[in-house]
């Protein structure tokens, strides 16, 4: 069990640029989640995959955000035309196939700074 | 709608003293409750969880939490705090069969004084 891996750890980008983050879940976990955490707040749910299917999206996930999990393994989160309000920590988590009973395992996150 | 309230933004505790972090939740059915800890710049680590059964739950690092349905609370406790416990603590609620997401509180930052 190597844990949930997120890359990059930090990203600084200029407003208007596109960015993409990657998440590699624990290998036997078929559920994968993206959360966003802004300064002084708890994580907020963005979206959820079961295998390759994206089953739920938050209203926080505007049209500029897109997430994929093409083969049911790693996932990417892309933000197009970044805005300063997108600056946040983006957290990925995965969970066991038997579901929430085992709790999520979170990655260390990708901190995005939009300048 | 689900919600979690952590009324204390910051708490300072002397090393060796006991700790209690408060968490109140709102959920229409039987909740599943979690406590996570986050060190600066890091992801979240699960301390403990409650789904059913014994209302006193033991977790890692000597933490425990008690589920009180009548008070809609799930407070986290530790009998003797260590300097390494300084971090941000988040309470979260989820529930129902096949739920997909957790709702987190805004967190409590724990400071440990010598």
Short mmCIF file of N, CA and C in Angstrom, two decimals, chain A residues 9 31 33 35 37 40-45 48 55-56 89 91 100-109 111, chain B residues 32 34 36 38 41-46 49 51 88 90 95-107:
data_model
loop_
_atom_site.label_atom_id
_atom_site.label_comp_id
_atom_site.label_asym_id
_atom_site.label_seq_id
_atom_site.Cartn_x
_atom_site.Cartn_y
_atom_site.Cartn_z
N UNK A 9 2.97 18.64 -6.26
CA UNK A 9 2.63 19.07 -4.90
C UNK A 9 2.26 20.54 -4.87
N UNK A 31 -13.05 3.57 -5.76
CA UNK A 31 -13.69 4.87 -5.64
C UNK A 31 -12.63 5.95 -5.48
N UNK A 33 -12.14 10.35 -5.21
CA UNK A 33 -12.83 11.60 -4.90
C UNK A 33 -11.86 12.78 -5.07
N UNK A 35 -11.56 16.81 -3.73
CA UNK A 35 -12.03 17.85 -2.82
C UNK A 35 -11.17 19.10 -3.02
N UNK A 37 -9.86 22.58 -0.86
CA UNK A 37 -9.76 23.18 0.47
C UNK A 37 -9.12 24.55 0.35
N UNK A 40 -8.29 28.17 5.74
CA UNK A 40 -9.17 28.33 6.89
C UNK A 40 -10.48 27.57 6.80
N UNK A 41 -10.61 26.74 5.79
CA UNK A 41 -11.85 25.99 5.60
C UNK A 41 -11.58 24.49 5.58
N UNK A 42 -12.65 23.75 5.78
CA UNK A 42 -12.54 22.32 5.60
C UNK A 42 -12.65 21.96 4.12
N UNK A 43 -12.26 20.75 3.78
CA UNK A 43 -12.38 20.32 2.38
C UNK A 43 -13.84 20.34 1.91
N UNK A 44 -14.03 20.67 0.64
CA UNK A 44 -15.35 20.67 0.04
C UNK A 44 -15.36 19.70 -1.13
N UNK A 45 -16.40 18.91 -1.20
CA UNK A 45 -16.51 17.88 -2.23
C UNK A 45 -16.64 18.50 -3.61
N UNK A 48 -16.74 12.67 -7.77
CA UNK A 48 -16.54 11.30 -7.30
C UNK A 48 -16.61 10.34 -8.49
N UNK A 55 -19.76 9.75 -11.07
CA UNK A 55 -21.12 9.56 -10.60
C UNK A 55 -21.74 10.77 -9.95
N UNK A 56 -20.94 11.70 -9.50
CA UNK A 56 -21.51 12.88 -8.86
C UNK A 56 -20.56 14.06 -9.03
N UNK A 89 -6.01 24.25 -2.07
CA UNK A 89 -5.40 22.92 -2.04
C UNK A 89 -6.42 21.96 -2.65
N UNK A 91 -7.40 18.19 -3.08
CA UNK A 91 -7.15 16.91 -2.42
C UNK A 91 -7.84 15.79 -3.16
N UNK A 100 -17.59 3.16 2.13
CA UNK A 100 -17.18 4.13 3.11
C UNK A 100 -16.84 3.51 4.45
N UNK A 101 -17.23 2.27 4.68
CA UNK A 101 -16.95 1.68 5.99
C UNK A 101 -15.49 1.76 6.37
N UNK A 102 -14.64 1.84 5.38
CA UNK A 102 -13.22 1.85 5.67
C UNK A 102 -12.63 3.25 5.67
N UNK A 103 -13.43 4.22 5.37
CA UNK A 103 -12.95 5.59 5.38
C UNK A 103 -12.09 5.89 4.16
N UNK A 104 -11.98 7.14 3.89
CA UNK A 104 -11.14 7.58 2.78
C UNK A 104 -9.68 7.52 3.18
N UNK A 105 -8.81 7.41 2.17
CA UNK A 105 -7.40 7.71 2.32
C UNK A 105 -7.10 8.90 1.44
N UNK A 106 -6.62 9.95 2.04
CA UNK A 106 -6.33 11.18 1.30
C UNK A 106 -4.88 11.21 0.84
N UNK A 107 -4.66 11.85 -0.28
CA UNK A 107 -3.31 12.20 -0.70
C UNK A 107 -2.85 13.47 -0.01
N UNK A 108 -1.64 13.87 -0.31
CA UNK A 108 -1.07 15.06 0.33
C UNK A 108 -1.52 16.35 -0.32
N UNK A 109 -2.20 16.24 -1.45
CA UNK A 109 -2.77 17.41 -2.07
C UNK A 109 -1.85 18.11 -3.06
N UNK A 111 -1.22 22.04 -4.10
CA UNK A 111 -1.54 23.43 -3.76
C UNK A 111 -1.39 24.29 -5.01
N UNK B 32 -22.69 8.78 9.60
CA UNK B 32 -21.37 8.19 9.75
C UNK B 32 -20.43 9.36 10.03
N UNK B 34 -16.63 11.07 11.30
CA UNK B 34 -15.18 10.89 11.16
C UNK B 34 -14.46 12.06 11.81
N UNK B 36 -10.57 13.71 11.27
CA UNK B 36 -9.32 13.70 10.53
C UNK B 36 -8.37 14.73 11.14
N UNK B 38 -4.87 17.12 10.13
CA UNK B 38 -4.08 17.64 9.02
C UNK B 38 -2.92 18.47 9.55
N UNK B 41 0.31 21.92 5.30
CA UNK B 41 0.72 21.55 3.95
C UNK B 41 0.54 20.11 3.59
N UNK B 42 -0.16 19.37 4.43
CA UNK B 42 -0.32 17.93 4.20
C UNK B 42 -1.78 17.58 3.94
N UNK B 43 -1.98 16.33 3.54
CA UNK B 43 -3.34 15.83 3.39
C UNK B 43 -3.93 15.47 4.74
N UNK B 44 -5.06 14.81 4.71
CA UNK B 44 -5.77 14.48 5.94
C UNK B 44 -5.55 13.01 6.31
N UNK B 45 -5.36 12.78 7.59
CA UNK B 45 -5.18 11.43 8.11
C UNK B 45 -6.38 11.08 8.97
N UNK B 46 -6.95 9.92 8.75
CA UNK B 46 -8.11 9.48 9.51
C UNK B 46 -7.69 9.09 10.92
N UNK B 49 -13.46 6.68 13.27
CA UNK B 49 -14.74 6.77 12.60
C UNK B 49 -15.80 6.06 13.42
N UNK B 51 -19.70 4.31 12.85
CA UNK B 51 -20.79 3.92 11.97
C UNK B 51 -21.98 3.41 12.75
N UNK B 88 -4.31 20.69 12.65
CA UNK B 88 -5.70 21.07 12.42
C UNK B 88 -6.54 19.81 12.45
N UNK B 90 -10.32 18.05 11.81
CA UNK B 90 -11.58 18.21 11.09
C UNK B 90 -12.54 17.09 11.45
N UNK B 95 -23.15 9.58 5.10
CA UNK B 95 -24.08 8.56 5.52
C UNK B 95 -24.94 8.02 4.42
N UNK B 96 -25.74 7.05 4.76
CA UNK B 96 -26.63 6.42 3.81
C UNK B 96 -25.92 5.37 3.01
N UNK B 97 -26.68 4.48 2.44
CA UNK B 97 -26.05 3.45 1.64
C UNK B 97 -25.54 4.08 0.35
N UNK B 98 -24.32 3.75 0.04
CA UNK B 98 -23.74 4.24 -1.20
C UNK B 98 -23.43 5.72 -1.22
N UNK B 99 -23.29 6.32 -0.06
CA UNK B 99 -22.98 7.76 -0.07
C UNK B 99 -21.64 7.98 -0.76
N UNK B 100 -21.48 9.13 -1.33
CA UNK B 100 -20.27 9.41 -2.07
C UNK B 100 -19.41 10.50 -1.47
N UNK B 101 -19.95 11.31 -0.60
CA UNK B 101 -19.16 12.45 -0.17
C UNK B 101 -19.27 12.67 1.32
N UNK B 102 -18.25 13.34 1.84
CA UNK B 102 -18.23 13.77 3.23
C UNK B 102 -18.41 15.27 3.28
N UNK B 103 -19.08 15.72 4.33
CA UNK B 103 -19.19 17.14 4.61
C UNK B 103 -18.32 17.43 5.82
N UNK B 104 -17.41 18.36 5.67
CA UNK B 104 -16.44 18.67 6.71
C UNK B 104 -16.83 19.94 7.46
N UNK B 105 -16.40 19.99 8.72
CA UNK B 105 -16.46 21.25 9.45
C UNK B 105 -15.30 22.14 9.04
N UNK B 106 -15.24 23.33 9.63
CA UNK B 106 -14.21 24.29 9.26
C UNK B 106 -12.90 24.05 9.98
N UNK B 107 -12.90 23.10 10.91
CA UNK B 107 -11.65 22.72 11.55
C UNK B 107 -11.38 23.46 12.85
#
